[in-house]
Amino acid sequence: MYSNNSANPNQPQNPFLSQKEDEIDLKVLLFNYLQYWQWIAIAMFLGVLVAFLFNRYSTPIYKVESSVLVEDDEPSLGMDLFESGGFPGIGGKSNIENEIGILKSYTLAEESVAELNLNVEYFREEFLRKPRLYNNLPILVTVDWSTRQVVGGLYRLEVLDDSSFELTIEEDGFSVFNPKDPYYKSQIEDFQLPRSIFSFGEEIKGDQFAFTVNQISSLPGDVLFFRLVDTPSLALKYRDELAVAPTNKQSAILSLSLETANRRLGEDYINKLMEMYLNRELKEKNRASESTVRFIDEQLSGISDSLRFSENRLQEYRTQNKIFNLSEEGSVVFERLNELEKERSTTELSLKYYQTLRDYLNSNQTGDLVAPSIIGVTDPLLNSLVETLSELQAEQVRLSTNFTDQTPAVRENLTRIDNTKRALQENVNSAIGNTQNTLSDLNNQIRAAEANINSLPETERNLIGIQRKFTINENIYIYLLQKKAEAEITKAANMPKNSILDSAKSGQLPIAPKKSLNLLIGMILGFIVPIGFITVKDFLNTKIEDPKELENQLKVPLIGMIGRNNSEDAIPVLNNPRSTVTESFRSLRADMSYLSPNRNNLAILFTSSISGEGKTFVSINVASVYALMGKKVILLGLDLRKPKIADDFNLPNEKGMSTCLSSDLHWREAVKPTGYKNFDVLLSGPIPPNPAELLLQEKFGKIINEIKEAYDVVIFDCPPVGLVSETKELFSFSDINFFVFRQAYSMKGNTQILNNLVEKGGVSKMYAILNDVHVDKGYGYGYGYGYGYGYSNNSYGYHEEVQLPWWKRALRRK
């Protein structure tokens, strides 16, 4: 009942009591929320209802998945030598991250979207949503993408009859797509169609748009929607929505997934994306063969003319000189020269390839590398370096499409290209020198063999010379044709190293909305929102609500709490003695025997910070509770500015304390009986012009002393100490002083007024009372105020039983 401020600070605290206080706080907090249980229940119901409607009318989202197996390339011959020589990244192993980057690249998405022709999105109207149409379209919109087009906004199409329709703008947000600058669109404000009624098959054309709507299976009255979307925007959209990740850290299997509202569309897109991915890989593999074929075709175009010319000369010489075969000696010399010439031709072709490769490296070109093995160069190290450089350059093109030059992956790949080029240049320079030496040796051997021809007849010598040129050109031509055939066979035999494990499949159940989770979230939000609102409201509340909080702010004990008087009767102690309010006043009377023991006469003062806090109500009922126990009690109305006691007792206020202080009227003549036994009242009297000066007269002190001798209990009903000054002078006449606060009415800052009275004003025997405590907020627990108890309505009890709601009775049982 008493405040902790009056306890001995040196006394050890009881852990059980501390635990009990925490329990009381939690119960008070729970009661504070439970008084709004109807609103919380309504909010939770609304939260669940909103979640149900969201589940019912939101568009289901499905997850489409597929998988790709990424095969690792076998290391090329000689790669271990270069890796050990300090050239990083010249191996043949595929990088999973690179393959993920390829699958999520803008270029691949753009190719896939273009193949599927997804530039027109169709929708139908349903309640609260517009699901997208993909197959079995009722109309078909054809767009001329070679001209400027207005894209982005939503058109509404209503079919009027079999040949006409009405076209309007449903949603704005249009922008102009220019095919000459496809990656930058300009916004357009207030886009309007030339008219609203059109015919099917008619071109709808304007300065910045041109499209045609064709009838397929729509019926009169059908309402459809469509949107034009340019390919770059679609590619960016699908690239961002596609998720690619390895199935696990050690796996070379990539999982592709896409969340979409249209399952068939998602499956078609992922399947097309994987198809374009494998085609792209196949094109990369065919690049070397195509470059080789082009190189050989260039050589063939020059040698074919020489072969035709030498063949004609040979035929003409044989016809004119009637010589068709060489002699035995001439055949030997010819065969020897033929072998040397063939070897020299092959060497010259290799030298030409090396020189072309050197020029390629010096000019920093990219792409179109011819494989050395196709030309006949059998150096394994050179073949490996050319193959590696080609792969690294292709990788650089892929990375540059998706990343900037400052990206670590791009910079690392550039370093690998530079290292490979340096190694290749050294190898090519060495090969050129060796080839030139071999060619010089072959020329010496040919000159030596040609010397043996001089011993032959002139006709035979000329025949050998002509036949030599023909044979040389023929051998080179046949050799190039053979290499071209090999390159074409290689191209035809190329297959992507990666493969599709699973085609795109959609789950049977949607992944969104998550119905159970949404219902739970709706219920939780419906609970949290009102709880949060109540918490914020209480946090911003400047009125006194919690007795515990009041007790902690005061420098004096909180001696008691008076419950809310639900009746209009101002004196429940006398008129309703079994009420819970009466019991709280009895409890206060019992406590005052401890506050001022061994006193036969008692003077009690009641004041407050402002008017309306219930000090007069408390004064009257404290006086009444003493009168009930047989004490002779008088209630003094000292609030000369705003008297209220006369109205509560239905008494005229024509004379009272102000009359006694301002005239010769004796105070006994001004005392009036209240109509209740042992209970008199001295009203405040007419409102004087100088109430403060009247109460400060010596005459007032004499009157108070006489009254104390005549009565057992004297109750002072004083004006609010926070508003007037004379109350501070009245504390000297009382034995016990009470400062009345009112729950949900008194300001929290008013506690400082009471603290200043004690600390700076030197007022002693000061205590606090909290009036008008709301039972429904549960603040009565542990503060000497409860709900009352009794046996039954038709038997006896201590005071009147209060019927509580079910949730309050349940908490009390706990």
PDB file of N, CA and C in Angstrom, residues 700-769:
ATOM      1  N   PHE A 700      -8.650  33.494  11.013  1.00  0.00           N
ATOM      2  CA  PHE A 700      -8.819  32.154  10.430  1.00  0.00           C
ATOM      3  C   PHE A 700      -8.161  31.109  11.319  1.00  0.00           C
ATOM      4  N   GLY A 701      -6.983  31.433  11.854  1.00  0.00           N
ATOM      5  CA  GLY A 701      -6.298  30.481  12.731  1.00  0.00           C
ATOM      6  C   GLY A 701      -7.076  30.221  13.998  1.00  0.00           C
ATOM      7  N   LYS A 702      -7.696  31.276  14.563  1.00  0.00           N
ATOM      8  CA  LYS A 702      -8.493  31.091  15.772  1.00  0.00           C
ATOM      9  C   LYS A 702      -9.711  30.200  15.487  1.00  0.00           C
ATOM     10  N   ILE A 703     -10.341  30.455  14.343  1.00  0.00           N
ATOM     11  CA  ILE A 703     -11.508  29.642  13.981  1.00  0.00           C
ATOM     12  C   ILE A 703     -11.110  28.172  13.847  1.00  0.00           C
ATOM     13  N   ILE A 704      -9.983  27.903  13.200  1.00  0.00           N
ATOM     14  CA  ILE A 704      -9.552  26.523  12.983  1.00  0.00           C
ATOM     15  C   ILE A 704      -9.270  25.868  14.331  1.00  0.00           C
ATOM     16  N   ASN A 705      -8.641  26.575  15.245  1.00  0.00           N
ATOM     17  CA  ASN A 705      -8.336  25.980  16.554  1.00  0.00           C
ATOM     18  C   ASN A 705      -9.622  25.656  17.301  1.00  0.00           C
ATOM     19  N   GLU A 706     -10.605  26.538  17.220  1.00  0.00           N
ATOM     20  CA  GLU A 706     -11.881  26.269  17.891  1.00  0.00           C
ATOM     21  C   GLU A 706     -12.572  25.056  17.257  1.00  0.00           C
ATOM     22  N   ILE A 707     -12.492  24.969  15.945  1.00  0.00           N
ATOM     23  CA  ILE A 707     -13.142  23.850  15.260  1.00  0.00           C
ATOM     24  C   ILE A 707     -12.465  22.541  15.656  1.00  0.00           C
ATOM     25  N   LYS A 708     -11.135  22.534  15.754  1.00  0.00           N
ATOM     26  CA  LYS A 708     -10.421  21.318  16.132  1.00  0.00           C
ATOM     27  C   LYS A 708     -10.821  20.850  17.525  1.00  0.00           C
ATOM     28  N   GLU A 709     -11.124  21.830  18.430  1.00  0.00           N
ATOM     29  CA  GLU A 709     -11.526  21.437  19.778  1.00  0.00           C
ATOM     30  C   GLU A 709     -12.953  20.893  19.797  1.00  0.00           C
ATOM     31  N   ALA A 710     -13.754  21.321  18.849  1.00  0.00           N
ATOM     32  CA  ALA A 710     -15.162  20.931  18.831  1.00  0.00           C
ATOM     33  C   ALA A 710     -15.396  19.617  18.077  1.00  0.00           C
ATOM     34  N   TYR A 711     -14.513  19.228  17.190  1.00  0.00           N
ATOM     35  CA  TYR A 711     -14.729  18.044  16.351  1.00  0.00           C
ATOM     36  C   TYR A 711     -13.562  17.081  16.454  1.00  0.00           C
ATOM     37  N   ASP A 712     -13.890  15.794  16.241  1.00  0.00           N
ATOM     38  CA  ASP A 712     -12.834  14.758  16.260  1.00  0.00           C
ATOM     39  C   ASP A 712     -11.997  14.785  14.985  1.00  0.00           C
ATOM     40  N   VAL A 713     -12.640  14.976  13.863  1.00  0.00           N
ATOM     41  CA  VAL A 713     -11.947  14.966  12.572  1.00  0.00           C
ATOM     42  C   VAL A 713     -12.354  16.213  11.796  1.00  0.00           C
ATOM     43  N   VAL A 714     -11.326  16.940  11.348  1.00  0.00           N
ATOM     44  CA  VAL A 714     -11.558  18.149  10.563  1.00  0.00           C
ATOM     45  C   VAL A 714     -10.977  17.902   9.161  1.00  0.00           C
ATOM     46  N   ILE A 715     -11.812  18.072   8.173  1.00  0.00           N
ATOM     47  CA  ILE A 715     -11.393  17.832   6.775  1.00  0.00           C
ATOM     48  C   ILE A 715     -11.313  19.179   6.065  1.00  0.00           C
ATOM     49  N   PHE A 716     -10.117  19.489   5.518  1.00  0.00           N
ATOM     50  CA  PHE A 716      -9.912  20.734   4.762  1.00  0.00           C
ATOM     51  C   PHE A 716     -10.046  20.427   3.255  1.00  0.00           C
ATOM     52  N   ASP A 717     -11.031  21.014   2.626  1.00  0.00           N
ATOM     53  CA  ASP A 717     -11.151  20.949   1.159  1.00  0.00           C
ATOM     54  C   ASP A 717     -10.568  22.243   0.603  1.00  0.00           C
ATOM     55  N   CYS A 718      -9.287  22.176   0.181  1.00  0.00           N
ATOM     56  CA  CYS A 718      -8.541  23.378  -0.191  1.00  0.00           C
ATOM     57  C   CYS A 718      -8.538  23.585  -1.699  1.00  0.00           C
ATOM     58  N   PRO A 719      -8.244  24.804  -2.129  1.00  0.00           N
ATOM     59  CA  PRO A 719      -8.125  25.049  -3.572  1.00  0.00           C
ATOM     60  C   PRO A 719      -6.876  24.375  -4.133  1.00  0.00           C
ATOM     61  N   PRO A 720      -6.796  24.227  -5.445  1.00  0.00           N
ATOM     62  CA  PRO A 720      -5.617  23.567  -6.052  1.00  0.00           C
ATOM     63  C   PRO A 720      -4.346  24.354  -5.776  1.00  0.00           C
ATOM     64  N   VAL A 721      -3.352  23.682  -5.255  1.00  0.00           N
ATOM     65  CA  VAL A 721      -2.105  24.347  -4.900  1.00  0.00           C
ATOM     66  C   VAL A 721      -1.322  24.762  -6.141  1.00  0.00           C
ATOM     67  N   GLY A 722      -1.616  24.151  -7.267  1.00  0.00           N
ATOM     68  CA  GLY A 722      -0.915  24.526  -8.491  1.00  0.00           C
ATOM     69  C   GLY A 722      -1.459  25.781  -9.129  1.00  0.00           C
ATOM     70  N   LEU A 723      -2.657  26.246  -8.650  1.00  0.00           N
ATOM     71  CA  LEU A 723      -3.280  27.412  -9.273  1.00  0.00           C
ATOM     72  C   LEU A 723      -3.312  28.626  -8.350  1.00  0.00           C
ATOM     73  N   VAL A 724      -3.401  28.411  -7.040  1.00  0.00           N
ATOM     74  CA  VAL A 724      -3.507  29.536  -6.090  1.00  0.00           C
ATOM     75  C   VAL A 724      -2.399  29.429  -5.067  1.00  0.00           C
ATOM     76  N   SER A 725      -2.193  30.526  -4.343  1.00  0.00           N
ATOM     77  CA  SER A 725      -1.059  30.591  -3.416  1.00  0.00           C
ATOM     78  C   SER A 725      -1.445  30.321  -1.973  1.00  0.00           C
ATOM     79  N   GLU A 726      -2.732  30.581  -1.602  1.00  0.00           N
ATOM     80  CA  GLU A 726      -3.088  30.508  -0.189  1.00  0.00           C
ATOM     81  C   GLU A 726      -3.048  29.090   0.364  1.00  0.00           C
ATOM     82  N   THR A 727      -3.129  28.081  -0.515  1.00  0.00           N
ATOM     83  CA  THR A 727      -3.130  26.705  -0.029  1.00  0.00           C
ATOM     84  C   THR A 727      -1.833  26.385   0.714  1.00  0.00           C
ATOM     85  N   LYS A 728      -0.727  26.957   0.270  1.00  0.00           N
ATOM     86  CA  LYS A 728       0.559  26.679   0.909  1.00  0.00           C
ATOM     87  C   LYS A 728       0.550  27.114   2.378  1.00  0.00           C
ATOM     88  N   GLU A 729      -0.240  28.157   2.715  1.00  0.00           N
ATOM     89  CA  GLU A 729      -0.331  28.625   4.106  1.00  0.00           C
ATOM     90  C   GLU A 729      -1.218  27.718   4.952  1.00  0.00           C
ATOM     91  N   LEU A 730      -2.060  26.914   4.306  1.00  0.00           N
ATOM     92  CA  LEU A 730      -3.001  26.070   5.044  1.00  0.00           C
ATOM     93  C   LEU A 730      -2.372  24.781   5.547  1.00  0.00           C
ATOM     94  N   PHE A 731      -1.185  24.405   4.957  1.00  0.00           N
ATOM     95  CA  PHE A 731      -0.564  23.154   5.390  1.00  0.00           C
ATOM     96  C   PHE A 731      -0.208  23.171   6.874  1.00  0.00           C
ATOM     97  N   SER A 732      -0.001  24.355   7.431  1.00  0.00           N
ATOM     98  CA  SER A 732       0.424  24.446   8.842  1.00  0.00           C
ATOM     99  C   SER A 732      -0.703  24.090   9.804  1.00  0.00           C
ATOM    100  N   PHE A 733      -1.948  24.091   9.357  1.00  0.00           N
ATOM    101  CA  PHE A 733      -3.082  23.790  10.218  1.00  0.00           C
ATOM    102  C   PHE A 733      -3.479  22.321  10.198  1.00  0.00           C
ATOM    103  N   SER A 734      -2.881  21.509   9.362  1.00  0.00           N
ATOM    104  CA  SER A 734      -3.314  20.110   9.200  1.00  0.00           C
ATOM    105  C   SER A 734      -2.286  19.158   9.790  1.00  0.00           C
ATOM    106  N   ASP A 735      -2.798  17.975  10.132  1.00  0.00           N
ATOM    107  CA  ASP A 735      -1.924  16.900  10.625  1.00  0.00           C
ATOM    108  C   ASP A 735      -1.439  16.015   9.477  1.00  0.00           C
ATOM    109  N   ILE A 736      -2.290  15.790   8.516  1.00  0.00           N
ATOM    110  CA  ILE A 736      -1.953  14.953   7.350  1.00  0.00           C
ATOM    111  C   ILE A 736      -2.407  15.694   6.098  1.00  0.00           C
ATOM    112  N   ASN A 737      -1.525  15.719   5.095  1.00  0.00           N
ATOM    113  CA  ASN A 737      -1.830  16.408   3.842  1.00  0.00           C
ATOM    114  C   ASN A 737      -1.870  15.402   2.687  1.00  0.00           C
ATOM    115  N   PHE A 738      -2.909  15.527   1.892  1.00  0.00           N
ATOM    116  CA  PHE A 738      -3.073  14.636   0.744  1.00  0.00           C
ATOM    117  C   PHE A 738      -3.126  15.451  -0.548  1.00  0.00           C
ATOM    118  N   PHE A 739      -2.346  14.988  -1.514  1.00  0.00           N
ATOM    119  CA  PHE A 739      -2.324  15.594  -2.854  1.00  0.00           C
ATOM    120  C   PHE A 739      -3.027  14.624  -3.799  1.00  0.00           C
ATOM    121  N   VAL A 740      -4.130  15.072  -4.383  1.00  0.00           N
ATOM    122  CA  VAL A 740      -4.983  14.192  -5.180  1.00  0.00           C
ATOM    123  C   VAL A 740      -4.602  14.300  -6.664  1.00  0.00           C
ATOM    124  N   PHE A 741      -4.346  13.133  -7.273  1.00  0.00           N
ATOM    125  CA  PHE A 741      -4.174  13.021  -8.729  1.00  0.00           C
ATOM    126  C   PHE A 741      -5.364  12.241  -9.286  1.00  0.00           C
ATOM    127  N   ARG A 742      -5.652  12.473 -10.533  1.00  0.00           N
ATOM    128  CA  ARG A 742      -6.758  11.755 -11.174  1.00  0.00           C
ATOM    129  C   ARG A 742      -6.231  11.025 -12.408  1.00  0.00           C
ATOM    130  N   GLN A 743      -6.538   9.747 -12.437  1.00  0.00           N
ATOM    131  CA  GLN A 743      -6.070   8.934 -13.563  1.00  0.00           C
ATOM    132  C   GLN A 743      -6.685   9.411 -14.874  1.00  0.00           C
ATOM    133  N   ALA A 744      -5.849   9.459 -15.920  1.00  0.00           N
ATOM    134  CA  ALA A 744      -6.248   9.858 -17.277  1.00  0.00           C
ATOM    135  C   ALA A 744      -6.733  11.300 -17.328  1.00  0.00           C
ATOM    136  N   TYR A 745      -6.397  12.104 -16.290  1.00  0.00           N
ATOM    137  CA  TYR A 745      -6.794  13.511 -16.271  1.00  0.00           C
ATOM    138  C   TYR A 745      -5.619  14.393 -15.866  1.00  0.00           C
ATOM    139  N   SER A 746      -4.957  14.022 -14.781  1.00  0.00           N
ATOM    140  CA  SER A 746      -3.820  14.813 -14.310  1.00  0.00           C
ATOM    141  C   SER A 746      -2.637  14.636 -15.241  1.00  0.00           C
ATOM    142  N   MET A 747      -1.919  15.725 -15.474  1.00  0.00           N
ATOM    143  CA  MET A 747      -0.740  15.688 -16.316  1.00  0.00           C
ATOM    144  C   MET A 747       0.428  15.071 -15.544  1.00  0.00           C
ATOM    145  N   LYS A 748       1.281  14.345 -16.266  1.00  0.00           N
ATOM    146  CA  LYS A 748       2.435  13.725 -15.620  1.00  0.00           C
ATOM    147  C   LYS A 748       3.372  14.772 -15.029  1.00  0.00           C
ATOM    148  N   GLY A 749       3.444  15.930 -15.674  1.00  0.00           N
ATOM    149  CA  GLY A 749       4.330  16.971 -15.151  1.00  0.00           C
ATOM    150  C   GLY A 749       3.865  17.569 -13.844  1.00  0.00           C
ATOM    151  N   ASN A 750       2.585  17.339 -13.473  1.00  0.00           N
ATOM    152  CA  ASN A 750       2.087  17.897 -12.222  1.00  0.00           C
ATOM    153  C   ASN A 750       2.716  17.247 -10.995  1.00  0.00           C
ATOM    154  N   THR A 751       3.332  16.099 -11.172  1.00  0.00           N
ATOM    155  CA  THR A 751       4.016  15.474 -10.034  1.00  0.00           C
ATOM    156  C   THR A 751       5.147  16.350  -9.509  1.00  0.00           C
ATOM    157  N   GLN A 752       5.706  17.214 -10.385  1.00  0.00           N
ATOM    158  CA  GLN A 752       6.796  18.077  -9.943  1.00  0.00           C
ATOM    159  C   GLN A 752       6.302  19.134  -8.964  1.00  0.00           C
ATOM    160  N   ILE A 753       5.022  19.501  -9.085  1.00  0.00           N
ATOM    161  CA  ILE A 753       4.453  20.469  -8.128  1.00  0.00           C
ATOM    162  C   ILE A 753       4.507  19.897  -6.726  1.00  0.00           C
ATOM    163  N   LEU A 754       4.070  18.625  -6.603  1.00  0.00           N
ATOM    164  CA  LEU A 754       4.099  17.978  -5.289  1.00  0.00           C
ATOM    165  C   LEU A 754       5.533  17.792  -4.801  1.00  0.00           C
ATOM    166  N   ASN A 755       6.427  17.380  -5.670  1.00  0.00           N
ATOM    167  CA  ASN A 755       7.823  17.196  -5.273  1.00  0.00           C
ATOM    168  C   ASN A 755       8.443  18.506  -4.800  1.00  0.00           C
ATOM    169  N   ASN A 756       8.109  19.629  -5.439  1.00  0.00           N
ATOM    170  CA  ASN A 756       8.644  20.929  -5.023  1.00  0.00           C
ATOM    171  C   ASN A 756       8.099  21.344  -3.663  1.00  0.00           C
ATOM    172  N   LEU A 757       6.821  20.993  -3.395  1.00  0.00           N
ATOM    173  CA  LEU A 757       6.252  21.309  -2.086  1.00  0.00           C
ATOM    174  C   LEU A 757       7.030  20.626  -0.971  1.00  0.00           C
ATOM    175  N   VAL A 758       7.448  19.405  -1.217  1.00  0.00           N
ATOM    176  CA  VAL A 758       8.151  18.634  -0.190  1.00  0.00           C
ATOM    177  C   VAL A 758       9.611  19.051  -0.102  1.00  0.00           C
ATOM    178  N   GLU A 759      10.265  19.173  -1.291  1.00  0.00           N
ATOM    179  CA  GLU A 759      11.700  19.430  -1.284  1.00  0.00           C
ATOM    180  C   GLU A 759      12.028  20.899  -1.029  1.00  0.00           C
ATOM    181  N   LYS A 760      11.273  21.823  -1.636  1.00  0.00           N
ATOM    182  CA  LYS A 760      11.577  23.252  -1.505  1.00  0.00           C
ATOM    183  C   LYS A 760      10.642  23.969  -0.552  1.00  0.00           C
ATOM    184  N   GLY A 761       9.377  23.543  -0.472  1.00  0.00           N
ATOM    185  CA  GLY A 761       8.421  24.213   0.398  1.00  0.00           C
ATOM    186  C   GLY A 761       8.472  23.748   1.833  1.00  0.00           C
ATOM    187  N   GLY A 762       9.126  22.629   2.088  1.00  0.00           N
ATOM    188  CA  GLY A 762       9.251  22.131   3.449  1.00  0.00           C
ATOM    189  C   GLY A 762       7.982  21.563   4.030  1.00  0.00           C
ATOM    190  N   VAL A 763       7.023  21.173   3.179  1.00  0.00           N
ATOM    191  CA  VAL A 763       5.767  20.613   3.674  1.00  0.00           C
ATOM    192  C   VAL A 763       6.019  19.183   4.125  1.00  0.00           C
ATOM    193  N   SER A 764       5.593  18.832   5.336  1.00  0.00           N
ATOM    194  CA  SER A 764       5.759  17.488   5.874  1.00  0.00           C
ATOM    195  C   SER A 764       4.416  16.777   5.920  1.00  0.00           C
ATOM    196  N   LYS A 765       4.479  15.525   6.217  1.00  0.00           N
ATOM    197  CA  LYS A 765       3.270  14.697   6.302  1.00  0.00           C
ATOM    198  C   LYS A 765       2.443  14.813   5.004  1.00  0.00           C
ATOM    199  N   MET A 766       3.138  14.769   3.864  1.00  0.00           N
ATOM    200  CA  MET A 766       2.473  14.895   2.563  1.00  0.00           C
ATOM    201  C   MET A 766       2.400  13.520   1.914  1.00  0.00           C
ATOM    202  N   TYR A 767       1.249  13.177   1.397  1.00  0.00           N
ATOM    203  CA  TYR A 767       1.028  11.896   0.743  1.00  0.00           C
ATOM    204  C   TYR A 767       0.199  12.122  -0.529  1.00  0.00           C
ATOM    205  N   ALA A 768       0.248  11.116  -1.401  1.00  0.00           N
ATOM    206  CA  ALA A 768      -0.465  11.218  -2.682  1.00  0.00           C
ATOM    207  C   ALA A 768      -1.598  10.209  -2.732  1.00  0.00           C
ATOM    208  N   ILE A 769      -2.667  10.582  -3.420  1.00  0.00           N
ATOM    209  CA  ILE A 769      -3.814   9.706  -3.667  1.00  0.00           C
ATOM    210  C   ILE A 769      -4.106   9.750  -5.167  1.00  0.00           C
TER     211      ILE A 769
END
